[in-house]
Each structure stands twice: as C-alpha cells, then as structure tokens.
Amino acid sequence: MLITVKLFANFRVGRFVVEVRDYPAGTAIKAVSGSLGLASQEIGMTMLNGRHAEPERVLKDGDVLAFFPLLGGG
Amino acid sequence: MRHILRVNLASLSSLREPVPEAWASLGGRALTSTVVAQEVPPACHPLGPNNKLVFAPGMLTGTPAANSGRLSAGSKSPLTGGIKESNAGGTAARMLAKLEIHALILEGMPQGEAWYSLHVTKDGVSIQEERDTVGMGNYELVKVVHARYGKPVAVVSVGPAGEMRMLTANISVADKEQHLRSLGRGGLGAVMGSKRVKFISIDDSGTPAITSKNPEKFKEAARIFAKTLLDHPVSGKGLPTYGTNVLVNILNEAGGLPTRNFTQGTFEGHDKISGETMHDTIVARGGAPTHPCHPGCIIRCSQIYNDQDGNYLTSGFEYETIWGFGADCCVENLDDIAMADHLMDDLGVDSIETAVTFGVAMEAGVLSFGDGKEVVRILRDEVGKGTPLGRLLGGGAAQVGRAYGLTRVPVVKGQGIPAYDPRSVKGIGVNYAMSTMGADHTSGYAVATNILNVGGRVDPLGKDGQVELARNLNIATAAIDSTGMCLFVAFPALDIPECLSSLVDMINAHYGISLTGDDVTALGKSVLKLERKFNLAAGLGPEQDRLPEFFCLEPLPPHNVVWDFTPAELDAYWDFD
C-alpha cells in the first residue's frame, strides 16, 4: 500500500520533506517511524490524515502520515 | 527606594511616590491591571484625558533570572473598549527595574498641539518638547535618540501610526541592536499618541545591581529554572532553531491554519512561508536564526532576517505575522512579508491586527488575495501617510468589515483573531471568546495541549475539557505575565515540575517571602477577576464573550467543523473563586 510520509523541522535533515512510500498491508505507524530511524522519544506529534494518531495505529492505502519533533511557538 | 513615577501631561510635571503597600508585591500585568482598575474610569474615552498608560517591569525583572525582562504596558484599549495589558522584550524593562521604578504612569493630556519626550534617569524625569522627531519612523527615531544621548538608552516610542491615533498602533521597545520589539495589541500606541508622547528614553547609568533578599537561594533557584528552559525540547531546541514560525506547517497539517480570510484550514503555499524555509533562507543570507529579544533571554526565539543582498530587513519575525500575511492573505513570498513586517515596525502598527485587517480588506476587494507588493505599497503610501484608505485600514479589521458590509470579520471585542482557527483548535477558541483582552492567543495558549502535545492532550476538534483547559491556562498566563517572564517559560512549566517550583523559589528568595504554587494561581485568578470587573463596568458583558456568527455557520475544511459552544457552556468559564 502507498503511504504519503511527511517530515518536519530537524526530521528532514538527512531524510526528505515528503515521499510516497510503499509498505505492506497491516503496517502500523511505529513501523514507519522505525524504518526512518525516528526514535519514539524524539517524536512529539504524529498526525494521520490531519488528526493526532497513536503509534500502534494500523495504516491503510492512501493515508497521509506526518511526523514532527516536539515543537512549539505562539 | 522602589517608587511610582507619575508624569502628568496636562501640567507637564512629574511626581515620585512611595509604592503603596497593596502594590508592593505586584509586577508586570498584575500591577498595570491593578492601577488601571483603580484609577481609570471604565466608561472613559480611551483617547481622552481620563485614561492612563501604565508601564511596569515584572516581579523578577532586573534580576539574573533567565527570561525575566519583559515590559508590561496597561491601559483602557481604544480597540476593544476594555482593559488591556501587552508585554514585550527590549531593554526598557530592565532599565526601569534598575532605576527602582515600580511603575511609570502617564496621566492626562496636553492642551495644545505640541509633542513631547520623557527622559528618565536616576535623577527623575525631564519632559522636553519634540519637533524634529515628530512624524519619524521608529527605526530612525531610535538612532536619533541614541545619538542625542550618546549612549544606548532604552527607547519606548510610537511611530506615525501612534501619532495619528490609529487603533492598530502599537508601542515599540528597542532591543540592544536598536531593532524593535512591540507592545503590540489593543492600540496602546494610540493612547500614547493621545497623550502626545513621541518617545520615552531611559538611562540607568549610575544604578547599582539589583540584590535579592536571599542571594544564595536565588542563585540556586535561578540555576534550576534556567536548566528546565534549556532541557525542554520546545524552549531548548525548537524555538531557538526555527523560531515561532515552525508552527506554519504544524497548523497546516492539523487543518487549523486560517487561510484566505478564515475560509480554509490549510494553505497550499505553506512550505514557502514555513519556519523550515525561513531558517534555511536566514542561514543562506548570513542572518541570525537565533537571537534574544531582551537581556537574559536564553530561549532566543527571535532572529535577524536579511534581504536577498544580505542587508538587514527585519527581526522578531513571528509566526502570527507570517501566518497573517501568508496564509490569511495568501502571500507566498516570504520577502514581501518580511518587508511588510519591517514597515509595520517602523510605522508602529500591530502586525496581527494589521494582517487580519488586510485579509478582510482583500475579501472586500480593496486589493487581491496574494498581492504582497500591494500590501507593501498600501502600508508605506496609505497607512504610513494617513490617507483616507490608510486611516480606514489603520482602524483595524472590525472597522474595515463594517465599512464594507462584511459578515466574515474575525474579531472578538473588536480585536482581530490570530493564527489558529477556533473551529479546529477549539481550546484556543474558548480563550478568544473569554479573554479580558479580546481575541488573544497569549491569553491561555490551549494550542499547546490541543495540537502540540505539551501539558497533556485534549482533542482539538472536540468540546470536552476545553473550557476548563482554557480557563486554567489563562489563569497561569496572568500569573506569568506578572513575573516579567516570557510566556514561553510555560512550555517547560507544563511538562517539568521543577520549572514552576524554581520560579516560585526565585520570587521568594528575591523578596524574602514564602509564596506557594497555590498563591501564584491565586494571583492569576485575582488578575483575571479584576480585569473582568473593569470590562463589565466598561460595557463588555457576557454577550461580548462570543465568537462572530460566521464561525457557527461556515464549516471549515478540511475537517468541516463549526464553532458549536453554547452561551451557557462559555459563561461557565467565569465560575471560579
């Protein structure tokens, strides 16, 4: 299945901004972050199709997945 | 001896008073709001002789405490008609604290047409008539004032917008690079302009270092406090690297980035204006991605943004400004937005109110969405010169909306709604509605918990828990605003217990008192209550604690959500003692 993966802030360094990537059916979010070398304690926010999502969530074809380090502003 | 310095512009005289006992332990917002509530008639005209303009450093300003150098200004706001506190960095707060000025209160107004400056030193204040500086932009003014005194004095000033008493006018506070920080919101520059004060210069020469009652305990608490700021990923890493503008991509992804005058929650051009792009641009042009807005700031979320030729263009280039002209006005060219930011600092207008105003003006057809060059022209040639169009836009978003008969006018209590759509970030929407300040994202930053996973999690699209969250954050904010601390200490404070406890320990060690965390919460509550009481007497009742109707009627893509809090749910916000 094809998953659009977006990375932000320092997660982009040495990786990419956005890529459409192929994963086997049944892949969970944490497997995607793991495949990118993102340690779970580094991840501040994970958004799946614009909503916050937990690492155990299983993906489906066409999902848009975004990983952010812990960030803030205002 | 700490004292209150009053300057009466009607009699052109000043008075040094002892600090009343009830004000002695107050600082920052707690003090400015207390003075306004006690001394300003709530029904007075904000630009008339009965309004006052109060400046106060925070409780810890002038000490070595990290991030403690914010200056508060308070008054009755000509934009909202209610009480107002705005705070900023720069060098003025520290100098006032070192001069032991607990508060500087401007009262009355001159009879004639002359303009004045105030020069504050350890010997008191001298009031001078100004001629050459009248009409001057803030950047040139700061240089001229420094040259006049031959040293880096602090400068608190109004630009042409403040002189014209525009409701978008802010008050500028120079930083040590002679760049500009802003007491931004609520039209405080118009109040200073109404008193015909062009600038206040402050020279702390000859003052001793500020000492704490218990220096050893203070030092230890200050060390722990600073460590929590550096240890937290937001204040220690994210903010110094990307600045506040890192939020563009986050809010866009969450569908909460108000776009095209609040008709969409995502902006196609988001990556062109994002914090990541801005960081790379700043580095490539030899600017500074990291910069402190006041002495003692260790978060350093500010920056110096250069133009394509490597020359200084702007600093303090914030998310709200870039969101406003970027997503809300659909300008995709970051250099156009930076030029607009430069002009707004120079003219002395609030970049949030002005950006929201331009979004409304674009909907009205005054100019096209996305036309950054025309934004720059209008700021320079219309607002800056006070033409009829400039005066219209200089009056803020609500004024433009009324002039063109629009319903999609994003304001609460007359003040423009900033960079988080209340339909898809409902916690911050509650504080837009309920804040004593009008729509204000700094009145309890529920975005932290709704979106950023700081201080827990509350679903941004749901109503559950939002009123309680928003209220508690607003109470905490009112307390932090009283300490002189930058509000961004709230990020570590929400996650690291030692941050808040060491902040309380610093206050106790400095003043030789024994406050508890509960006392600090009680201070925040009391500040909100007295501000609320002032607003009720000024005519801002529960019916003003509401968002504009269009938020209830127009679903916001991509989540297609509306604002759905009932009046009773919102009114319960004030049910606390």
XYZ file of C-alpha atoms in Angstrom:
651
model
C 0.000 0.000 0.000
C 1.122 3.555 -0.693
C 1.572 5.934 2.234
C 2.478 9.607 1.877
C 5.030 10.386 4.582
C 5.819 13.988 5.549
C 8.685 15.054 7.783
C 9.169 18.390 9.540
C 11.827 20.506 11.236
C 15.051 18.597 12.004
C 13.445 15.275 10.983
C 14.069 16.440 7.423
C 17.826 16.599 7.905
C 19.391 13.682 6.030
C 15.961 12.314 5.113
C 13.307 14.015 2.969
C 10.427 16.508 3.075
C 7.691 14.337 1.588
C 7.705 10.936 -0.078
C 5.136 8.404 -1.253
C 6.391 5.119 0.148
C 5.282 1.516 -0.278
C 4.557 -0.532 2.851
C 2.997 -3.981 3.289
C -0.648 -4.157 4.331
C -1.071 -4.123 8.104
C 1.870 -1.807 8.725
C 1.478 0.302 11.882
C 2.661 3.877 12.326
C 5.519 2.857 14.617
C 6.908 0.568 11.910
C 7.065 3.521 9.512
C 8.820 5.769 12.013
C 11.165 2.915 12.853
C 12.005 2.388 9.189
C 13.039 6.052 9.035
C 15.239 5.842 12.094
C 12.996 8.128 14.182
C 13.281 7.138 17.843
C 9.920 7.160 19.620
C 11.141 9.594 22.308
C 12.121 12.089 19.592
C 8.622 12.198 18.121
C 6.479 14.986 19.548
C 3.481 14.725 17.268
C 2.218 12.193 14.783
C -0.647 13.161 12.523
C -2.572 10.762 10.337
C -4.757 12.485 7.754
C -4.654 15.675 9.792
C -5.577 14.093 13.131
C -3.351 13.083 16.035
C -2.641 9.347 15.981
C -1.060 6.735 18.257
C 1.994 4.673 17.175
C 0.036 1.399 17.229
C -2.472 2.616 14.651
C -2.545 0.387 11.526
C -2.349 2.250 8.220
C -4.421 1.864 5.075
C -3.629 2.574 1.441
C -3.556 6.285 0.619
C -3.013 7.507 4.173
C -1.049 10.705 4.789
C 1.284 10.419 7.744
C 3.214 13.345 9.277
C 5.962 13.199 11.925
C 7.052 16.217 13.979
C 9.616 16.537 16.763
C 8.316 18.230 19.914
C 7.835 21.836 18.828
C 6.045 24.950 19.973
C 5.685 28.638 19.323
C 2.973 31.203 19.650
C 13.933 53.033 47.010
C 11.347 51.496 44.751
C 8.820 54.103 43.748
C 5.959 55.007 41.433
C 6.798 57.642 38.850
C 3.820 59.643 37.627
C 4.021 62.002 34.670
C 1.107 64.369 34.166
C 0.954 65.522 30.558
C -1.645 68.201 31.314
C 0.635 70.058 33.714
C 3.885 68.721 32.191
C 5.055 67.724 35.636
C 6.185 64.563 37.363
C 5.800 63.116 40.806
C 7.749 60.409 42.607
C 5.604 58.487 45.092
C 6.284 55.651 47.502
C 4.884 52.298 46.407
C 1.523 51.699 48.120
C 1.616 48.612 50.327
C -1.027 46.834 48.235
C 1.092 47.225 45.093
C 4.422 46.283 46.643
C 4.423 42.601 45.724
C 2.874 43.117 42.293
C 4.649 43.488 38.972
C 4.008 43.330 35.243
C 0.407 42.690 34.289
C -0.825 42.317 37.886
C 0.409 45.830 38.554
C -0.673 47.515 35.322
C -4.150 45.992 35.548
C -4.455 46.924 39.231
C -3.524 50.535 38.519
C -5.895 50.760 35.541
C -8.732 49.153 37.524
C -8.213 51.529 40.450
C -7.506 54.768 38.628
C -9.120 54.721 35.174
C -12.898 55.287 34.983
C -14.156 52.265 32.995
C -16.525 54.416 30.939
C -13.892 56.975 29.928
C -12.875 57.525 26.329
C -9.621 55.601 25.827
C -8.105 58.536 23.943
C -9.348 61.172 26.372
C -7.762 62.825 29.416
C -9.057 60.283 31.941
C -7.288 57.271 30.506
C -3.830 56.391 31.794
C -0.927 54.477 30.306
C 0.977 52.357 32.805
C 4.374 50.722 32.264
C 5.710 48.142 34.703
C 8.640 45.749 34.741
C 7.895 42.284 36.114
C 8.413 40.960 39.626
C 11.783 39.432 38.687
C 12.891 41.919 36.020
C 16.396 43.208 36.593
C 17.493 40.081 38.460
C 19.704 37.437 36.808
C 16.617 35.191 36.362
C 16.519 33.893 32.786
C 13.854 35.378 30.515
C 12.619 37.853 33.137
C 12.972 41.091 31.180
C 9.535 41.685 29.727
C 7.903 45.112 29.952
C 4.154 45.321 30.555
C 2.005 48.211 29.418
C -1.593 48.642 30.538
C -4.456 50.984 29.731
C -8.041 51.079 28.578
C -7.848 49.854 24.991
C -9.239 52.042 22.209
C -9.595 48.902 20.079
C -11.549 46.669 22.461
C -13.014 49.241 24.850
C -11.812 47.053 27.720
C -8.748 46.725 29.881
C -5.505 45.929 28.103
C -2.118 44.561 29.002
C 0.533 43.983 26.395
C 4.121 42.938 27.029
C 7.355 42.930 25.075
C 11.105 42.384 25.314
C 13.718 45.019 24.611
C 15.928 46.823 27.117
C 13.409 49.164 28.780
C 12.040 46.850 31.469
C 15.466 46.052 32.870
C 16.415 49.733 32.977
C 13.174 50.706 34.746
C 13.785 47.944 37.291
C 17.354 49.076 37.884
C 16.082 52.631 38.420
C 13.727 51.107 41.032
C 10.708 52.378 39.144
C 7.916 50.030 40.161
C 5.579 51.631 37.637
C 5.665 54.600 35.279
C 2.198 56.105 34.906
C 1.335 58.617 32.168
C -1.725 60.694 33.033
C -3.762 63.494 31.469
C -3.044 65.061 28.111
C -1.601 68.367 26.898
C -3.888 71.201 25.815
C -2.005 72.212 22.699
C -0.614 70.567 19.588
C 2.967 70.122 20.792
C 4.678 66.737 21.110
C 6.873 65.668 23.998
C 9.535 63.185 25.033
C 10.328 61.924 28.520
C 13.897 61.212 29.572
C 14.065 59.038 32.668
C 17.243 58.757 34.739
C 18.198 58.148 38.381
C 17.614 61.857 38.960
C 13.997 61.747 37.769
C 12.277 62.588 34.522
C 12.742 65.546 32.196
C 9.939 66.466 29.812
C 11.035 68.033 26.552
C 9.122 69.378 23.579
C 9.807 67.433 20.390
C 9.937 68.907 16.896
C 12.380 67.097 14.632
C 11.340 63.609 15.708
C 7.631 64.139 15.038
C 6.480 62.023 12.100
C 9.613 59.905 12.287
C 9.531 56.124 11.848
C 10.655 54.024 14.802
C 13.899 52.774 13.225
C 15.240 56.266 12.538
C 13.903 57.548 15.826
C 15.869 55.018 17.869
C 19.074 56.029 16.086
C 18.378 59.740 16.649
C 17.636 59.234 20.345
C 20.806 57.195 20.836
C 22.801 59.909 19.087
C 21.188 62.597 21.236
C 22.278 60.940 24.477
C 25.469 59.434 23.117
C 24.794 56.067 24.693
C 22.475 53.068 24.303
C 19.495 54.310 26.269
C 16.269 52.308 26.224
C 13.649 53.728 23.852
C 9.890 53.250 24.102
C 8.193 55.015 21.213
C 5.308 55.455 18.816
C 5.663 55.676 15.067
C 3.470 57.706 12.707
C 0.506 55.370 13.364
C 0.554 56.157 17.074
C 0.812 59.859 16.327
C -2.307 59.505 14.153
C -4.033 57.583 16.978
C -4.814 54.638 14.717
C -6.440 51.742 16.551
C -3.822 49.354 15.156
C -0.981 51.470 16.607
C 1.458 49.728 18.926
C 4.263 50.931 21.167
C 7.795 49.990 20.160
C 10.514 48.970 22.556
C 14.054 48.978 21.182
C 16.321 45.994 21.782
C 20.076 46.174 22.207
C 20.662 46.003 18.441
C 18.345 49.029 18.048
C 15.750 46.827 16.422
C 12.143 46.886 17.515
C 10.023 44.795 19.817
C 6.345 45.614 20.183
C 3.788 46.182 22.881
C 1.587 45.025 20.102
C -2.050 44.569 20.700
C -5.039 46.695 21.535
C -3.997 50.064 20.136
C -1.823 51.179 23.049
C 0.167 53.309 20.604
C -2.941 55.412 20.049
C -3.172 56.017 23.802
C 0.461 57.150 23.929
C -0.215 59.305 20.855
C -3.282 60.824 22.507
C -1.002 61.957 25.326
C 1.317 63.423 22.691
C 4.341 61.495 23.926
C 6.539 60.564 20.968
C 9.031 58.574 22.996
C 10.353 57.738 26.433
C 14.113 57.289 26.771
C 15.531 55.561 29.821
C 19.106 55.737 31.100
C 20.031 53.518 34.054
C 23.563 54.903 34.417
C 24.791 55.064 37.971
C 22.388 52.494 39.377
C 23.657 49.587 41.445
C 22.967 45.927 40.643
C 19.672 44.648 41.987
C 20.150 42.497 45.057
C 17.928 39.735 46.363
C 16.930 39.272 50.000
C 18.434 35.792 49.895
C 21.099 35.750 47.167
C 22.238 32.154 47.679
C 18.750 30.698 47.463
C 18.012 32.920 44.495
C 21.107 31.750 42.657
C 20.292 28.088 43.216
C 16.653 28.505 42.092
C 17.741 30.532 39.058
C 20.129 27.774 38.046
C 17.416 25.107 38.241
C 14.956 27.346 36.383
C 17.382 28.049 33.530
C 18.183 24.347 33.236
C 14.490 23.475 32.754
C 14.255 26.031 29.932
C 17.261 24.518 28.188
C 16.225 20.904 28.847
C 12.728 21.126 27.379
C 12.706 20.328 23.641
C 10.444 23.300 22.788
C 12.276 26.077 24.652
C 15.718 24.480 24.448
C 15.803 23.317 20.846
C 12.761 24.001 18.635
C 12.248 27.704 19.375
C 15.926 28.728 19.087
C 16.311 26.841 15.818
C 13.130 27.620 13.908
C 11.516 30.462 15.863
C 7.787 30.593 16.390
C 7.223 30.245 12.653
C 7.751 26.486 12.920
C 4.008 26.495 13.587
C 3.018 27.167 9.962
C 3.492 23.566 8.905
C 2.080 22.167 12.137
C -1.158 24.138 11.990
C -1.441 23.477 8.274
C -1.166 19.741 8.846
C -3.745 19.946 11.637
C -6.172 21.876 9.430
C -6.129 24.829 11.813
C -4.186 27.389 9.742
C -6.714 30.136 8.952
C -6.417 30.786 5.226
C -7.961 33.248 2.791
C -9.697 35.294 5.466
C -10.682 32.278 7.544
C -12.354 30.255 4.791
C -9.949 27.276 4.785
C -7.828 25.490 7.391
C -4.902 24.700 5.089
C -2.747 26.847 2.790
C -1.335 25.465 -0.441
C 1.772 27.658 -0.205
C 2.555 26.675 3.391
C 6.058 25.356 2.781
C 7.131 28.589 1.056
C 6.495 30.542 4.247
C 7.307 27.841 6.823
C 9.769 28.011 9.697
C 11.914 25.405 7.969
C 12.155 27.509 4.791
C 12.720 30.674 6.792
C 15.553 29.058 8.752
C 17.321 27.964 5.585
C 16.798 31.399 3.997
C 18.202 33.213 7.029
C 21.280 30.992 7.144
C 21.893 31.269 3.371
C 21.760 35.091 3.552
C 24.054 35.444 6.552
C 21.353 36.458 9.018
C 20.925 35.101 12.529
C 18.397 32.297 13.049
C 18.708 32.708 16.820
C 18.533 35.950 18.775
C 17.385 37.073 22.272
C 14.669 39.753 22.393
C 15.784 41.022 25.798
C 18.848 40.807 28.050
C 18.823 37.487 29.892
C 16.695 35.598 27.375
C 18.102 32.107 26.898
C 15.293 30.754 24.676
C 16.272 33.150 21.859
C 13.329 32.507 19.522
C 13.892 35.787 17.678
C 16.083 36.101 14.614
C 17.592 38.557 12.135
C 16.211 38.177 8.625
C 18.222 39.680 5.774
C 17.098 40.551 2.267
C 18.443 38.903 -0.888
C 21.504 41.155 -0.810
C 22.355 40.217 2.763
C 21.179 43.507 4.278
C 19.084 43.658 7.444
C 15.358 43.559 6.711
C 13.557 42.588 9.904
C 13.762 40.782 13.221
C 11.265 39.346 15.643
C 9.660 37.853 12.567
C 6.889 35.881 14.201
C 4.566 33.086 13.247
C 1.474 35.255 13.691
C 2.769 37.884 11.264
C 3.831 35.320 8.689
C 0.588 33.387 9.061
C -1.391 36.616 8.716
C 0.106 37.928 5.521
C 0.990 34.431 4.315
C -1.944 32.070 4.743
C -4.661 34.539 5.679
C -3.781 36.951 2.844
C -2.361 34.170 0.605
C 1.002 35.898 0.052
C 3.550 33.181 -0.756
C 6.650 35.400 -0.967
C 8.439 35.471 2.390
C 10.443 38.559 1.384
C 7.230 40.513 0.773
C 6.013 39.510 4.221
C 9.375 40.475 5.738
C 9.172 43.885 4.063
C 5.647 44.307 5.435
C 6.971 43.364 8.889
C 9.730 45.964 8.594
C 7.243 48.650 7.583
C 4.821 47.743 10.367
C 7.603 48.024 12.964
C 8.682 51.337 11.500
C 5.154 52.783 11.310
C 4.305 51.248 14.676
C 1.285 49.074 13.941
C 0.376 45.698 15.414
C 1.317 43.034 12.893
C -1.516 40.703 13.956
C -4.287 43.292 13.773
C -2.880 44.653 10.527
C -2.627 41.233 8.894
C -6.184 40.304 9.881
C -7.293 43.703 8.584
C -5.672 43.077 5.199
C -7.389 39.667 4.989
C -10.734 41.392 5.463
C -9.748 44.168 3.022
C -8.884 41.539 0.406
C -12.292 39.972 0.812
C -13.762 43.445 0.413
C -11.881 43.816 -2.875
C -9.595 46.648 -1.758
C -6.715 44.532 -3.099
C -6.332 40.968 -4.351
C -5.531 37.932 -2.229
C -1.862 37.088 -2.661
C -0.740 40.558 -3.776
C 2.213 41.083 -1.457
C 3.565 44.032 -3.419
C 0.290 45.904 -2.981
C 0.319 45.114 0.753
C 3.725 46.779 0.979
C 2.586 49.766 -1.092
C -0.547 50.321 0.978
C 1.373 50.098 4.252
C 4.002 52.575 3.046
C 1.932 55.011 0.996
C -1.532 54.839 2.546
C -1.247 53.770 6.213
C 2.127 55.466 6.631
C 0.883 58.720 5.167
C -2.527 58.663 6.790
C -4.549 58.846 3.592
C -8.269 58.108 3.913
C -7.653 54.480 2.842
C -4.722 54.285 5.258
C -6.866 55.616 8.085
C -9.571 53.076 7.256
C -7.158 50.131 7.330
C -5.315 51.614 10.304
C -8.530 51.302 12.272
C -8.367 47.510 12.282
C -10.312 44.548 10.968
C -13.630 45.375 12.627
C -13.622 48.875 11.133
C -12.920 47.601 7.624
C -15.581 44.906 7.971
C -18.200 47.483 8.939
C -17.140 49.865 6.194
C -17.635 47.197 3.522
C -20.677 45.454 4.998
C -18.991 42.100 5.512
C -20.021 39.305 7.878
C -16.797 37.284 7.763
C -14.891 39.567 10.112
C -12.716 37.567 12.509
C -12.659 39.694 15.673
C -13.718 39.388 19.312
C -14.346 42.569 21.288
C -13.115 44.383 18.198
C -9.686 42.709 18.197
C -8.507 40.509 15.318
C -8.369 36.739 15.806
C -4.846 35.392 15.399
C -3.308 32.384 13.750
C -5.270 29.367 14.954
C -8.768 28.719 13.650
C -11.150 28.382 16.607
C -13.285 25.804 14.780
C -10.461 23.267 14.540
C -8.488 24.320 17.633
C -11.423 24.757 19.958
C -9.464 25.264 23.165
C -7.891 28.468 21.897
C -11.312 29.487 20.549
C -12.627 29.461 24.111
C -9.956 31.924 25.143
C -10.540 34.107 22.075
C -14.124 34.406 23.290
C -13.497 34.755 27.001
C -10.219 36.637 27.331
C -10.423 40.013 29.020
C -8.145 41.233 26.217
C -10.292 40.476 23.169
C -9.172 37.742 20.770
C -5.702 36.873 22.009
C -3.727 33.660 21.556
C -1.483 34.504 24.511
C -4.406 34.522 26.971
C -4.036 30.824 27.776
C -2.297 29.055 24.921
C -4.520 25.981 24.596
C -2.805 25.235 21.275
C -0.095 23.587 23.397
C -2.452 20.902 24.663
C -4.793 20.765 21.652
C -2.117 20.470 18.978
C 1.448 20.341 20.306
C 1.137 17.568 22.922
C 2.601 19.835 25.588
C 0.935 19.637 29.006
C -1.204 16.637 28.057
C -3.664 16.180 25.230
C -7.176 17.432 24.554
C -8.817 16.682 21.181
C -8.719 19.968 19.220
C -11.948 19.202 17.345
C -13.983 18.245 20.420
C -15.544 20.345 23.142
C -14.768 18.040 26.072
C -12.460 19.598 28.622
C -11.800 22.732 26.591
C -13.418 25.330 28.856
C -11.578 24.049 31.920
C -8.293 23.785 29.987
C -8.605 27.286 28.556
C -9.505 28.803 31.919
C -6.622 27.133 33.761
C -4.114 28.206 31.131
C -5.428 31.764 31.178
C -5.065 31.892 34.974
C -1.487 30.610 34.703
C -0.747 33.119 31.969
C -1.991 36.048 34.025
C 0.440 34.980 36.761
C 3.396 34.514 34.394
C 2.672 37.904 32.799
C 3.079 39.415 36.261
C 6.532 37.978 36.893
C 8.158 39.640 33.884
C 8.773 36.223 32.402
C 8.457 35.461 28.742
C 5.309 33.385 28.259
C 7.349 30.658 26.570
C 8.528 29.508 30.005
C 5.060 27.907 30.050
C 6.242 25.133 27.709
C 8.725 23.672 30.213
C 6.415 24.648 33.088
C 3.669 22.434 31.659
C 5.927 19.381 31.477
C 8.738 19.786 34.060
C 7.601 20.314 37.700
C 10.885 21.952 38.763
C 10.297 24.809 36.318
C 7.343 26.278 38.204
C 8.708 25.417 41.660
C 12.026 27.113 40.901
C 10.163 30.160 39.554
C 8.273 30.434 42.851
C 11.540 29.852 44.750
C 13.154 32.745 42.851
C 10.309 35.099 43.778
C 10.518 34.015 47.414
C 14.302 34.351 47.582
C 14.236 37.721 45.857
C 11.560 39.310 48.044
C 12.138 37.307 51.244
C 8.595 35.939 51.193
C 7.107 32.457 51.191
C 4.630 32.066 48.368
C 3.385 28.624 47.365
C 2.299 27.407 43.952
C -1.301 27.948 45.102
C -0.538 31.589 45.869
C 0.694 32.039 42.300
C -2.522 30.509 40.970
C -4.489 32.808 43.270
C -2.603 35.787 41.828
C -3.571 34.747 38.291
C -7.214 34.397 39.318
C -7.267 37.762 41.029
C -5.795 39.468 37.959
C -8.447 37.956 35.681
C -11.229 38.842 38.120
C -10.246 42.483 38.400
C -9.835 42.770 34.623
C -13.232 41.172 34.129
C -14.804 43.574 36.635
C -13.331 46.532 34.759
C -14.670 45.195 31.460
C -18.179 44.667 32.851
C -18.195 48.267 34.058
C -16.906 49.378 30.655
C -19.840 47.643 28.935
C -18.174 44.389 27.862
C -20.573 41.822 29.298
C -21.204 38.135 28.562
C -22.753 38.965 25.193
C -19.291 40.170 24.128
C -17.724 36.850 25.175
C -18.676 35.261 21.859
C -17.113 34.468 18.515
C -18.501 36.040 15.343
C -21.546 34.196 13.982
C -19.836 33.061 10.766
C -17.749 30.572 12.753
C -21.035 28.815 13.679
C -22.402 28.912 10.131
C -19.441 28.105 7.873
C -17.796 24.650 8.203
C -14.010 24.882 7.940
C -12.278 22.474 5.559
C -10.582 20.032 5.723
C -12.295 18.799 8.909
C -15.547 20.649 8.078
C -16.129 21.713 11.645
C -18.038 24.678 13.045
C -17.855 26.572 16.339
C -20.523 24.921 18.499
C -20.172 26.085 22.089
C -23.421 27.277 23.667
C -23.547 30.566 25.580
C -24.079 28.654 28.844
C -21.014 26.494 28.219
C -18.917 29.587 27.653
C -20.335 31.555 30.573
C -19.311 28.720 32.927
C -15.732 29.853 32.247
C -16.101 32.521 34.907
C -17.294 30.094 37.595
C -14.199 30.141 39.742
C -13.199 31.799 43.012
